[in-house]
């Protein structure tokens, strides 16, 4: 029997964006594979097996790979009583099953959630975050991460990101492998082969933009629903301000290690003050997030 919904406020905008993102990226994926099948007719079993195998592997193991890459280690209530206690309170508020709890040994103050579903979910906080935040601030951050689990947008982002990565791989193979070396004149097959790098590049670019748009919205959604669930938007705003301010004090080497996983983090980590990563960030700006929380706080004060 399916479990009833959590008490996190539903977000139709987020649901619409997740469905739309999966539809359009899935369509691009199908078109891309279709082109490869049309061009490399004799190799269709290999194409289907490889593409299907990569997709299944990404869906089933990507959360574990991400958690491992970010140094997450599951901890018991005895090892991290404050962290477990905060998550217990949020689960009680949200009427959700408790996820696995982990800690990452990193001075970068951050938190993240992974998992394909509530049953496989893992919520992790870094030692840097646990050391810097007050209990109410920590609960706000963890409520934000639990919102990703409740709305299942972590799984959507994982799948969506993989489709873009696959298109990028095919683009590089096409360019480095010289797919067009046998094309001559107006040979239709040669023209199609010439188009493979272009089609793959378009798939990669569109999927990248779609996942970025979804990611920015889902972060605002998690802030909003976490603030409404806990009833303390000011605590989450304080945590955002504190964590963002502390990032400037973290060694560049540590920030570089964290940067590849920014889409999962509570606050993105950037190794450079000005970079393309900031322009195409997976998160809205700090000002946007604080402004939203201020409006929620005003609304709660004047019902």
PDB file of C-alpha atoms in Angstrom:
ATOM      1  CA  UNK A   1       0.000   0.000   0.000  1.00  0.00           C
ATOM      2  CA  UNK A   2       1.321   3.423  -0.966  1.00  0.00           C
ATOM      3  CA  UNK A   3       2.221   5.713   1.890  1.00  0.00           C
ATOM      4  CA  UNK A   4       0.283   8.953   2.293  1.00  0.00           C
ATOM      5  CA  UNK A   5       1.927  12.202   1.298  1.00  0.00           C
ATOM      6  CA  UNK A   6       4.249  14.034   3.640  1.00  0.00           C
ATOM      7  CA  UNK A   7       3.248  17.314   5.275  1.00  0.00           C
ATOM      8  CA  UNK A   8       5.596  19.266   3.036  1.00  0.00           C
ATOM      9  CA  UNK A   9       3.531  21.751   1.051  1.00  0.00           C
ATOM     10  CA  UNK A  10       2.935  20.417  -2.466  1.00  0.00           C
ATOM     11  CA  UNK A  11       4.472  22.444  -5.261  1.00  0.00           C
ATOM     12  CA  UNK A  12       2.659  22.149  -8.573  1.00  0.00           C
ATOM     13  CA  UNK A  13       5.210  24.386 -10.235  1.00  0.00           C
ATOM     14  CA  UNK A  14       7.991  21.999  -9.269  1.00  0.00           C
ATOM     15  CA  UNK A  15       5.988  18.968 -10.407  1.00  0.00           C
ATOM     16  CA  UNK A  16       5.249  20.611 -13.753  1.00  0.00           C
ATOM     17  CA  UNK A  17       8.901  21.473 -14.267  1.00  0.00           C
ATOM     18  CA  UNK A  18      10.042  17.968 -13.355  1.00  0.00           C
ATOM     19  CA  UNK A  19       7.585  16.354 -15.769  1.00  0.00           C
ATOM     20  CA  UNK A  20       8.416  18.842 -18.527  1.00  0.00           C
ATOM     21  CA  UNK A  21      12.152  18.413 -18.019  1.00  0.00           C
ATOM     22  CA  UNK A  22      11.930  14.627 -18.137  1.00  0.00           C
ATOM     23  CA  UNK A  23       9.686  14.745 -21.209  1.00  0.00           C
ATOM     24  CA  UNK A  24      11.859  17.067 -23.253  1.00  0.00           C
ATOM     25  CA  UNK A  25      15.168  15.511 -22.230  1.00  0.00           C
ATOM     26  CA  UNK A  26      13.726  12.041 -22.769  1.00  0.00           C
ATOM     27  CA  UNK A  27      12.551  13.111 -26.216  1.00  0.00           C
ATOM     28  CA  UNK A  28      16.003  14.430 -27.045  1.00  0.00           C
ATOM     29  CA  UNK A  29      17.533  11.181 -25.800  1.00  0.00           C
ATOM     30  CA  UNK A  30      15.220   9.092 -27.989  1.00  0.00           C
ATOM     31  CA  UNK A  31      15.961  11.238 -31.032  1.00  0.00           C
ATOM     32  CA  UNK A  32      19.690  10.972 -30.436  1.00  0.00           C
ATOM     33  CA  UNK A  33      19.605   7.183 -30.105  1.00  0.00           C
ATOM     34  CA  UNK A  34      17.314   7.029 -33.142  1.00  0.00           C
ATOM     35  CA  UNK A  35      19.844   8.921 -35.241  1.00  0.00           C
ATOM     36  CA  UNK A  36      22.616   6.572 -34.150  1.00  0.00           C
ATOM     37  CA  UNK A  37      20.468   3.561 -35.003  1.00  0.00           C
ATOM     38  CA  UNK A  38      19.704   5.011 -38.426  1.00  0.00           C
ATOM     39  CA  UNK A  39      23.354   5.686 -39.151  1.00  0.00           C
ATOM     40  CA  UNK A  40      24.927   2.590 -37.596  1.00  0.00           C
ATOM     41  CA  UNK A  41      22.279   0.055 -38.570  1.00  0.00           C
ATOM     42  CA  UNK A  42      24.480  -2.976 -38.172  1.00  0.00           C
ATOM     43  CA  UNK A  43      25.439  -2.000 -34.641  1.00  0.00           C
ATOM     44  CA  UNK A  44      21.943  -1.417 -33.233  1.00  0.00           C
ATOM     45  CA  UNK A  45      22.144  -4.207 -30.624  1.00  0.00           C
ATOM     46  CA  UNK A  46      25.348  -2.698 -29.224  1.00  0.00           C
ATOM     47  CA  UNK A  47      23.873   0.817 -29.196  1.00  0.00           C
ATOM     48  CA  UNK A  48      20.752  -0.303 -27.337  1.00  0.00           C
ATOM     49  CA  UNK A  49      22.661  -2.447 -24.836  1.00  0.00           C
ATOM     50  CA  UNK A  50      25.248   0.232 -24.080  1.00  0.00           C
ATOM     51  CA  UNK A  51      22.719   3.074 -23.848  1.00  0.00           C
ATOM     52  CA  UNK A  52      20.326   0.989 -21.748  1.00  0.00           C
ATOM     53  CA  UNK A  53      23.116  -0.306 -19.526  1.00  0.00           C
ATOM     54  CA  UNK A  54      24.478   3.161 -18.857  1.00  0.00           C
ATOM     55  CA  UNK A  55      21.011   4.483 -18.101  1.00  0.00           C
ATOM     56  CA  UNK A  56      20.204   1.672 -15.652  1.00  0.00           C
ATOM     57  CA  UNK A  57      23.588   1.966 -13.973  1.00  0.00           C
ATOM     58  CA  UNK A  58      23.164   5.716 -13.585  1.00  0.00           C
ATOM     59  CA  UNK A  59      19.668   5.359 -12.146  1.00  0.00           C
ATOM     60  CA  UNK A  60      20.586   2.647  -9.645  1.00  0.00           C
ATOM     61  CA  UNK A  61      24.067   3.692  -8.590  1.00  0.00           C
ATOM     62  CA  UNK A  62      24.399   7.440  -9.204  1.00  0.00           C
ATOM     63  CA  UNK A  63      23.246   8.347  -5.698  1.00  0.00           C
ATOM     64  CA  UNK A  64      25.808   6.019  -4.158  1.00  0.00           C
ATOM     65  CA  UNK A  65      28.524   7.345  -6.438  1.00  0.00           C
ATOM     66  CA  UNK A  66      27.629  10.938  -5.546  1.00  0.00           C
ATOM     67  CA  UNK A  67      27.559  10.193  -1.823  1.00  0.00           C
ATOM     68  CA  UNK A  68      30.914   8.417  -2.062  1.00  0.00           C
ATOM     69  CA  UNK A  69      32.396  11.267  -4.092  1.00  0.00           C
ATOM     70  CA  UNK A  70      31.318  13.783  -1.459  1.00  0.00           C
ATOM     71  CA  UNK A  71      32.765  11.667   1.330  1.00  0.00           C
ATOM     72  CA  UNK A  72      29.494  10.756   3.045  1.00  0.00           C
ATOM     73  CA  UNK A  73      29.749   8.199   5.838  1.00  0.00           C
ATOM     74  CA  UNK A  74      26.668   6.861   7.567  1.00  0.00           C
ATOM     75  CA  UNK A  75      26.596   7.561  11.282  1.00  0.00           C
ATOM     76  CA  UNK A  76      24.613   6.184  14.207  1.00  0.00           C
ATOM     77  CA  UNK A  77      22.621   8.262  16.724  1.00  0.00           C
ATOM     78  CA  UNK A  78      25.454   7.676  19.206  1.00  0.00           C
ATOM     79  CA  UNK A  79      28.037   9.086  16.788  1.00  0.00           C
ATOM     80  CA  UNK A  80      26.009  12.160  15.772  1.00  0.00           C
ATOM     81  CA  UNK A  81      23.208  12.735  18.300  1.00  0.00           C
ATOM     82  CA  UNK A  82      22.565  16.368  17.314  1.00  0.00           C
ATOM     83  CA  UNK A  83      22.247  15.522  13.626  1.00  0.00           C
ATOM     84  CA  UNK A  84      20.002  12.509  14.228  1.00  0.00           C
ATOM     85  CA  UNK A  85      17.876  14.465  16.689  1.00  0.00           C
ATOM     86  CA  UNK A  86      17.286  17.264  14.169  1.00  0.00           C
ATOM     87  CA  UNK A  87      16.314  14.815  11.433  1.00  0.00           C
ATOM     88  CA  UNK A  88      14.022  12.938  13.843  1.00  0.00           C
ATOM     89  CA  UNK A  89      12.168  16.168  14.604  1.00  0.00           C
ATOM     90  CA  UNK A  90      11.802  17.031  10.917  1.00  0.00           C
ATOM     91  CA  UNK A  91      10.542  13.539  10.085  1.00  0.00           C
ATOM     92  CA  UNK A  92       7.944  13.848  12.846  1.00  0.00           C
ATOM     93  CA  UNK A  93       6.850  17.254  11.539  1.00  0.00           C
ATOM     94  CA  UNK A  94       6.688  16.055   7.938  1.00  0.00           C
ATOM     95  CA  UNK A  95       5.275  12.575   8.680  1.00  0.00           C
ATOM     96  CA  UNK A  96       8.074  10.985   6.671  1.00  0.00           C
ATOM     97  CA  UNK A  97      10.177   7.869   7.189  1.00  0.00           C
ATOM     98  CA  UNK A  98      13.649   8.618   8.474  1.00  0.00           C
ATOM     99  CA  UNK A  99      16.362   8.600   5.806  1.00  0.00           C
ATOM    100  CA  UNK A 100      19.856   7.276   6.291  1.00  0.00           C
ATOM    101  CA  UNK A 101      21.993   9.848   8.075  1.00  0.00           C
ATOM    102  CA  UNK A 102      25.581  10.601   7.128  1.00  0.00           C
ATOM    103  CA  UNK A 103      28.423  12.985   7.876  1.00  0.00           C
ATOM    104  CA  UNK A 104      31.169  14.126   5.494  1.00  0.00           C
ATOM    105  CA  UNK A 105      34.544  15.100   6.899  1.00  0.00           C
ATOM    106  CA  UNK A 106      34.900  18.470   5.196  1.00  0.00           C
ATOM    107  CA  UNK A 107      35.370  22.018   6.415  1.00  0.00           C
ATOM    108  CA  UNK A 108      33.136  23.257   3.567  1.00  0.00           C
ATOM    109  CA  UNK A 109      29.863  24.084   5.392  1.00  0.00           C
ATOM    110  CA  UNK A 110      27.210  22.266   3.396  1.00  0.00           C
ATOM    111  CA  UNK A 111      24.567  19.546   3.272  1.00  0.00           C
ATOM    112  CA  UNK A 112      22.996  17.411   0.571  1.00  0.00           C
ATOM    113  CA  UNK A 113      20.461  14.655  -0.043  1.00  0.00           C
ATOM    114  CA  UNK A 114      20.661  11.727  -2.434  1.00  0.00           C
ATOM    115  CA  UNK A 115      18.476   8.749  -3.220  1.00  0.00           C
ATOM    116  CA  UNK A 116      15.944   7.469  -5.743  1.00  0.00           C
ATOM    117  CA  UNK A 117      13.097   7.423  -3.226  1.00  0.00           C
ATOM    118  CA  UNK A 118      12.288   7.916   0.443  1.00  0.00           C
ATOM    119  CA  UNK A 119      13.380   4.326   1.112  1.00  0.00           C
ATOM    120  CA  UNK A 120      16.856   4.848  -0.334  1.00  0.00           C
ATOM    121  CA  UNK A 121      17.287   8.475   0.736  1.00  0.00           C
ATOM    122  CA  UNK A 122      20.405   9.682   2.492  1.00  0.00           C
ATOM    123  CA  UNK A 123      20.806  13.096   4.117  1.00  0.00           C
ATOM    124  CA  UNK A 124      24.337  14.250   4.848  1.00  0.00           C
ATOM    125  CA  UNK A 125      25.859  17.236   6.610  1.00  0.00           C
ATOM    126  CA  UNK A 126      29.522  18.184   6.604  1.00  0.00           C
ATOM    127  CA  UNK A 127      31.499  18.592   9.788  1.00  0.00           C
ATOM    128  CA  UNK A 128      32.022  22.225   8.789  1.00  0.00           C
ATOM    129  CA  UNK A 129      28.262  22.801   8.771  1.00  0.00           C
ATOM    130  CA  UNK A 130      27.681  21.031  12.081  1.00  0.00           C
ATOM    131  CA  UNK A 131      30.407  23.083  13.733  1.00  0.00           C
ATOM    132  CA  UNK A 132      29.134  26.457  12.512  1.00  0.00           C
ATOM    133  CA  UNK A 133      25.333  26.360  12.793  1.00  0.00           C
ATOM    134  CA  UNK A 134      23.031  26.787  15.751  1.00  0.00           C
ATOM    135  CA  UNK A 135      20.404  24.032  16.319  1.00  0.00           C
ATOM    136  CA  UNK A 136      17.541  26.014  14.722  1.00  0.00           C
ATOM    137  CA  UNK A 137      19.702  26.882  11.710  1.00  0.00           C
ATOM    138  CA  UNK A 138      20.716  23.255  11.291  1.00  0.00           C
ATOM    139  CA  UNK A 139      17.077  22.159  11.379  1.00  0.00           C
ATOM    140  CA  UNK A 140      16.265  24.692   8.667  1.00  0.00           C
ATOM    141  CA  UNK A 141      19.012  23.325   6.404  1.00  0.00           C
ATOM    142  CA  UNK A 142      18.018  19.710   7.019  1.00  0.00           C
ATOM    143  CA  UNK A 143      14.337  20.540   6.409  1.00  0.00           C
ATOM    144  CA  UNK A 144      15.453  21.990   3.063  1.00  0.00           C
ATOM    145  CA  UNK A 145      17.274  18.773   2.167  1.00  0.00           C
ATOM    146  CA  UNK A 146      14.354  16.617   3.312  1.00  0.00           C
ATOM    147  CA  UNK A 147      12.100  18.635   0.998  1.00  0.00           C
ATOM    148  CA  UNK A 148      14.152  17.360  -1.958  1.00  0.00           C
ATOM    149  CA  UNK A 149      13.458  13.826  -0.769  1.00  0.00           C
ATOM    150  CA  UNK A 150       9.739  14.453  -0.232  1.00  0.00           C
ATOM    151  CA  UNK A 151       9.277  16.014  -3.662  1.00  0.00           C
ATOM    152  CA  UNK A 152      11.473  13.376  -5.361  1.00  0.00           C
ATOM    153  CA  UNK A 153      13.332  16.003  -7.352  1.00  0.00           C
ATOM    154  CA  UNK A 154      16.688  14.433  -6.421  1.00  0.00           C
ATOM    155  CA  UNK A 155      15.885  11.392  -8.593  1.00  0.00           C
ATOM    156  CA  UNK A 156      14.673  13.596 -11.456  1.00  0.00           C
ATOM    157  CA  UNK A 157      17.840  15.674 -11.379  1.00  0.00           C
ATOM    158  CA  UNK A 158      19.973  12.534 -11.379  1.00  0.00           C
ATOM    159  CA  UNK A 159      18.280  11.099 -14.452  1.00  0.00           C
ATOM    160  CA  UNK A 160      18.102  14.430 -16.261  1.00  0.00           C
ATOM    161  CA  UNK A 161      21.777  15.141 -15.654  1.00  0.00           C
ATOM    162  CA  UNK A 162      22.745  11.727 -16.983  1.00  0.00           C
ATOM    163  CA  UNK A 163      20.988  12.304 -20.315  1.00  0.00           C
ATOM    164  CA  UNK A 164      22.963  15.487 -20.811  1.00  0.00           C
ATOM    165  CA  UNK A 165      26.209  13.769 -19.868  1.00  0.00           C
ATOM    166  CA  UNK A 166      25.496  10.954 -22.343  1.00  0.00           C
ATOM    167  CA  UNK A 167      24.923  13.468 -25.127  1.00  0.00           C
ATOM    168  CA  UNK A 168      28.199  15.166 -24.220  1.00  0.00           C
ATOM    169  CA  UNK A 169      30.059  11.848 -24.399  1.00  0.00           C
ATOM    170  CA  UNK A 170      28.594  11.097 -27.833  1.00  0.00           C
ATOM    171  CA  UNK A 171      29.580  14.570 -29.000  1.00  0.00           C
ATOM    172  CA  UNK A 172      33.195  13.997 -27.951  1.00  0.00           C
ATOM    173  CA  UNK A 173      33.269  10.530 -29.515  1.00  0.00           C
ATOM    174  CA  UNK A 174      31.882  11.941 -32.752  1.00  0.00           C
ATOM    175  CA  UNK A 175      34.449  14.723 -32.864  1.00  0.00           C
ATOM    176  CA  UNK A 176      37.451  12.690 -31.756  1.00  0.00           C
ATOM    177  CA  UNK A 177      36.477   9.539 -33.637  1.00  0.00           C
ATOM    178  CA  UNK A 178      36.052  11.275 -36.969  1.00  0.00           C
ATOM    179  CA  UNK A 179      32.559   9.951 -37.767  1.00  0.00           C
ATOM    180  CA  UNK A 180      32.500  12.093 -40.886  1.00  0.00           C
ATOM    181  CA  UNK A 181      35.673  10.795 -42.450  1.00  0.00           C
ATOM    182  CA  UNK A 182      33.832   8.530 -44.932  1.00  0.00           C
ATOM    183  CA  UNK A 183      31.183  11.073 -45.990  1.00  0.00           C
ATOM    184  CA  UNK A 184      31.357  12.130 -49.625  1.00  0.00           C
ATOM    185  CA  UNK A 185      29.385  14.532 -51.779  1.00  0.00           C
ATOM    186  CA  UNK A 186      25.634  14.363 -51.285  1.00  0.00           C
ATOM    187  CA  UNK A 187      25.578  10.861 -49.789  1.00  0.00           C
ATOM    188  CA  UNK A 188      22.580  10.914 -47.358  1.00  0.00           C
ATOM    189  CA  UNK A 189      24.340   8.618 -44.897  1.00  0.00           C
ATOM    190  CA  UNK A 190      27.379  10.871 -44.951  1.00  0.00           C
ATOM    191  CA  UNK A 191      25.240  13.937 -44.295  1.00  0.00           C
ATOM    192  CA  UNK A 192      23.564  12.242 -41.332  1.00  0.00           C
ATOM    193  CA  UNK A 193      26.939  11.235 -39.960  1.00  0.00           C
ATOM    194  CA  UNK A 194      28.105  14.820 -40.298  1.00  0.00           C
ATOM    195  CA  UNK A 195      25.088  15.928 -38.267  1.00  0.00           C
ATOM    196  CA  UNK A 196      25.775  13.616 -35.305  1.00  0.00           C
ATOM    197  CA  UNK A 197      28.160  16.028 -33.494  1.00  0.00           C
ATOM    198  CA  UNK A 198      25.753  18.919 -34.088  1.00  0.00           C
ATOM    199  CA  UNK A 199      22.712  16.971 -32.854  1.00  0.00           C
ATOM    200  CA  UNK A 200      24.596  15.716 -29.813  1.00  0.00           C
ATOM    201  CA  UNK A 201      25.801  19.204 -29.000  1.00  0.00           C
ATOM    202  CA  UNK A 202      22.247  20.529 -29.224  1.00  0.00           C
ATOM    203  CA  UNK A 203      21.014  17.728 -26.950  1.00  0.00           C
ATOM    204  CA  UNK A 204      23.744  18.507 -24.431  1.00  0.00           C
ATOM    205  CA  UNK A 205      23.107  22.265 -24.491  1.00  0.00           C
ATOM    206  CA  UNK A 206      19.325  21.947 -24.146  1.00  0.00           C
ATOM    207  CA  UNK A 207      19.507  19.327 -21.417  1.00  0.00           C
ATOM    208  CA  UNK A 208      22.056  21.460 -19.529  1.00  0.00           C
ATOM    209  CA  UNK A 209      19.803  24.512 -19.670  1.00  0.00           C
ATOM    210  CA  UNK A 210      16.697  22.531 -18.714  1.00  0.00           C
ATOM    211  CA  UNK A 211      18.372  20.939 -15.702  1.00  0.00           C
ATOM    212  CA  UNK A 212      19.742  24.315 -14.616  1.00  0.00           C
ATOM    213  CA  UNK A 213      16.283  25.887 -14.786  1.00  0.00           C
ATOM    214  CA  UNK A 214      14.791  22.984 -12.847  1.00  0.00           C
ATOM    215  CA  UNK A 215      17.608  23.073 -10.312  1.00  0.00           C
ATOM    216  CA  UNK A 216      17.186  26.773  -9.552  1.00  0.00           C
ATOM    217  CA  UNK A 217      13.439  26.414  -9.093  1.00  0.00           C
ATOM    218  CA  UNK A 218      13.758  23.307  -6.929  1.00  0.00           C
ATOM    219  CA  UNK A 219      16.127  25.129  -4.569  1.00  0.00           C
ATOM    220  CA  UNK A 220      13.630  27.954  -4.111  1.00  0.00           C
ATOM    221  CA  UNK A 221      10.873  25.367  -3.658  1.00  0.00           C
ATOM    222  CA  UNK A 222      12.893  23.531  -0.980  1.00  0.00           C
ATOM    223  CA  UNK A 223      13.567  26.815   0.847  1.00  0.00           C
ATOM    224  CA  UNK A 224       9.878  27.716   0.731  1.00  0.00           C
ATOM    225  CA  UNK A 225       8.477  24.360   1.841  1.00  0.00           C
ATOM    226  CA  UNK A 226      11.121  23.954   4.562  1.00  0.00           C
ATOM    227  CA  UNK A 227      10.307  27.399   5.958  1.00  0.00           C
ATOM    228  CA  UNK A 228       6.580  26.628   5.959  1.00  0.00           C
ATOM    229  CA  UNK A 229       7.102  23.221   7.560  1.00  0.00           C
ATOM    230  CA  UNK A 230       9.275  24.461  10.421  1.00  0.00           C
ATOM    231  CA  UNK A 231       7.535  27.817  10.750  1.00  0.00           C
ATOM    232  CA  UNK A 232      10.960  29.472  11.142  1.00  0.00           C
ATOM    233  CA  UNK A 233      12.012  31.067   7.830  1.00  0.00           C
ATOM    234  CA  UNK A 234      14.370  33.366   9.753  1.00  0.00           C
ATOM    235  CA  UNK A 235      16.412  30.375  10.926  1.00  0.00           C
ATOM    236  CA  UNK A 236      16.864  29.152   7.354  1.00  0.00           C
ATOM    237  CA  UNK A 237      17.732  32.681   6.215  1.00  0.00           C
ATOM    238  CA  UNK A 238      20.320  32.916   8.977  1.00  0.00           C
ATOM    239  CA  UNK A 239      21.834  29.589   7.916  1.00  0.00           C
ATOM    240  CA  UNK A 240      21.970  30.704   4.272  1.00  0.00           C
ATOM    241  CA  UNK A 241      23.695  33.951   5.186  1.00  0.00           C
ATOM    242  CA  UNK A 242      26.160  32.262   7.511  1.00  0.00           C
ATOM    243  CA  UNK A 243      27.056  29.425   5.124  1.00  0.00           C
ATOM    244  CA  UNK A 244      27.426  31.742   2.111  1.00  0.00           C
ATOM    245  CA  UNK A 245      29.628  34.100   4.096  1.00  0.00           C
ATOM    246  CA  UNK A 246      31.832  31.292   5.382  1.00  0.00           C
ATOM    247  CA  UNK A 247      32.509  30.000   1.847  1.00  0.00           C
ATOM    248  CA  UNK A 248      34.950  32.852   1.249  1.00  0.00           C
ATOM    249  CA  UNK A 249      37.106  31.568   4.123  1.00  0.00           C
ATOM    250  CA  UNK A 250      37.391  28.022   2.795  1.00  0.00           C
ATOM    251  CA  UNK A 251      40.684  27.113   1.055  1.00  0.00           C
ATOM    252  CA  UNK A 252      40.443  27.155  -2.740  1.00  0.00           C
ATOM    253  CA  UNK A 253      41.584  23.537  -2.963  1.00  0.00           C
ATOM    254  CA  UNK A 254      38.649  22.368  -0.842  1.00  0.00           C
ATOM    255  CA  UNK A 255      36.206  24.438  -2.885  1.00  0.00           C
ATOM    256  CA  UNK A 256      37.514  22.909  -6.112  1.00  0.00           C
ATOM    257  CA  UNK A 257      36.863  19.431  -4.747  1.00  0.00           C
ATOM    258  CA  UNK A 258      33.301  20.378  -3.818  1.00  0.00           C
ATOM    259  CA  UNK A 259      32.470  22.329  -6.989  1.00  0.00           C
ATOM    260  CA  UNK A 260      31.576  19.333  -9.227  1.00  0.00           C
ATOM    261  CA  UNK A 261      28.756  18.413  -6.805  1.00  0.00           C
ATOM    262  CA  UNK A 262      27.191  21.863  -6.546  1.00  0.00           C
ATOM    263  CA  UNK A 263      23.836  20.692  -7.943  1.00  0.00           C
ATOM    264  CA  UNK A 264      23.397  18.541  -4.828  1.00  0.00           C
ATOM    265  CA  UNK A 265      24.553  21.041  -2.214  1.00  0.00           C
ATOM    266  CA  UNK A 266      22.522  23.395  -0.018  1.00  0.00           C
ATOM    267  CA  UNK A 267      24.769  26.283  -1.090  1.00  0.00           C
ATOM    268  CA  UNK A 268      27.063  26.098  -4.152  1.00  0.00           C
ATOM    269  CA  UNK A 269      30.822  26.200  -3.672  1.00  0.00           C
ATOM    270  CA  UNK A 270      32.854  28.211  -6.177  1.00  0.00           C
ATOM    271  CA  UNK A 271      36.630  28.174  -6.327  1.00  0.00           C
ATOM    272  CA  UNK A 272      36.811  31.464  -8.259  1.00  0.00           C
ATOM    273  CA  UNK A 273      35.066  34.755  -7.505  1.00  0.00           C
ATOM    274  CA  UNK A 274      34.155  35.256 -11.153  1.00  0.00           C
ATOM    275  CA  UNK A 275      33.521  32.200 -13.272  1.00  0.00           C
ATOM    276  CA  UNK A 276      31.185  30.718 -15.874  1.00  0.00           C
ATOM    277  CA  UNK A 277      29.981  28.371 -13.141  1.00  0.00           C
ATOM    278  CA  UNK A 278      28.522  31.323 -11.251  1.00  0.00           C
ATOM    279  CA  UNK A 279      26.699  32.565 -14.367  1.00  0.00           C
ATOM    280  CA  UNK A 280      25.201  29.124 -15.015  1.00  0.00           C
ATOM    281  CA  UNK A 281      24.834  28.238 -11.356  1.00  0.00           C
ATOM    282  CA  UNK A 282      22.529  25.422 -10.291  1.00  0.00           C
ATOM    283  CA  UNK A 283      21.226  27.683  -7.484  1.00  0.00           C
ATOM    284  CA  UNK A 284      19.398  31.010  -7.398  1.00  0.00           C
ATOM    285  CA  UNK A 285      21.298  33.934  -5.950  1.00  0.00           C
ATOM    286  CA  UNK A 286      21.516  34.445  -2.206  1.00  0.00           C
ATOM    287  CA  UNK A 287      19.485  37.641  -2.588  1.00  0.00           C
ATOM    288  CA  UNK A 288      16.639  35.775  -4.319  1.00  0.00           C
ATOM    289  CA  UNK A 289      16.548  33.127  -1.620  1.00  0.00           C
ATOM    290  CA  UNK A 290      16.630  35.631   1.250  1.00  0.00           C
ATOM    291  CA  UNK A 291      13.962  37.772  -0.400  1.00  0.00           C
ATOM    292  CA  UNK A 292      11.630  34.793  -0.686  1.00  0.00           C
ATOM    293  CA  UNK A 293      12.186  33.838   2.955  1.00  0.00           C
ATOM    294  CA  UNK A 294      11.543  37.428   4.049  1.00  0.00           C
ATOM    295  CA  UNK A 295       8.188  37.384   2.242  1.00  0.00           C
ATOM    296  CA  UNK A 296       7.277  34.064   3.893  1.00  0.00           C
ATOM    297  CA  UNK A 297       8.247  35.435   7.294  1.00  0.00           C
ATOM    298  CA  UNK A 298       6.064  38.508   6.734  1.00  0.00           C
ATOM    299  CA  UNK A 299       3.182  36.284   5.665  1.00  0.00           C
ATOM    300  CA  UNK A 300       3.473  34.105   8.759  1.00  0.00           C
ATOM    301  CA  UNK A 301       3.555  37.185  10.991  1.00  0.00           C
ATOM    302  CA  UNK A 302       0.411  38.645   9.362  1.00  0.00           C
ATOM    303  CA  UNK A 303      -1.910  35.756   8.430  1.00  0.00           C
TER     304      UNK A 303
END
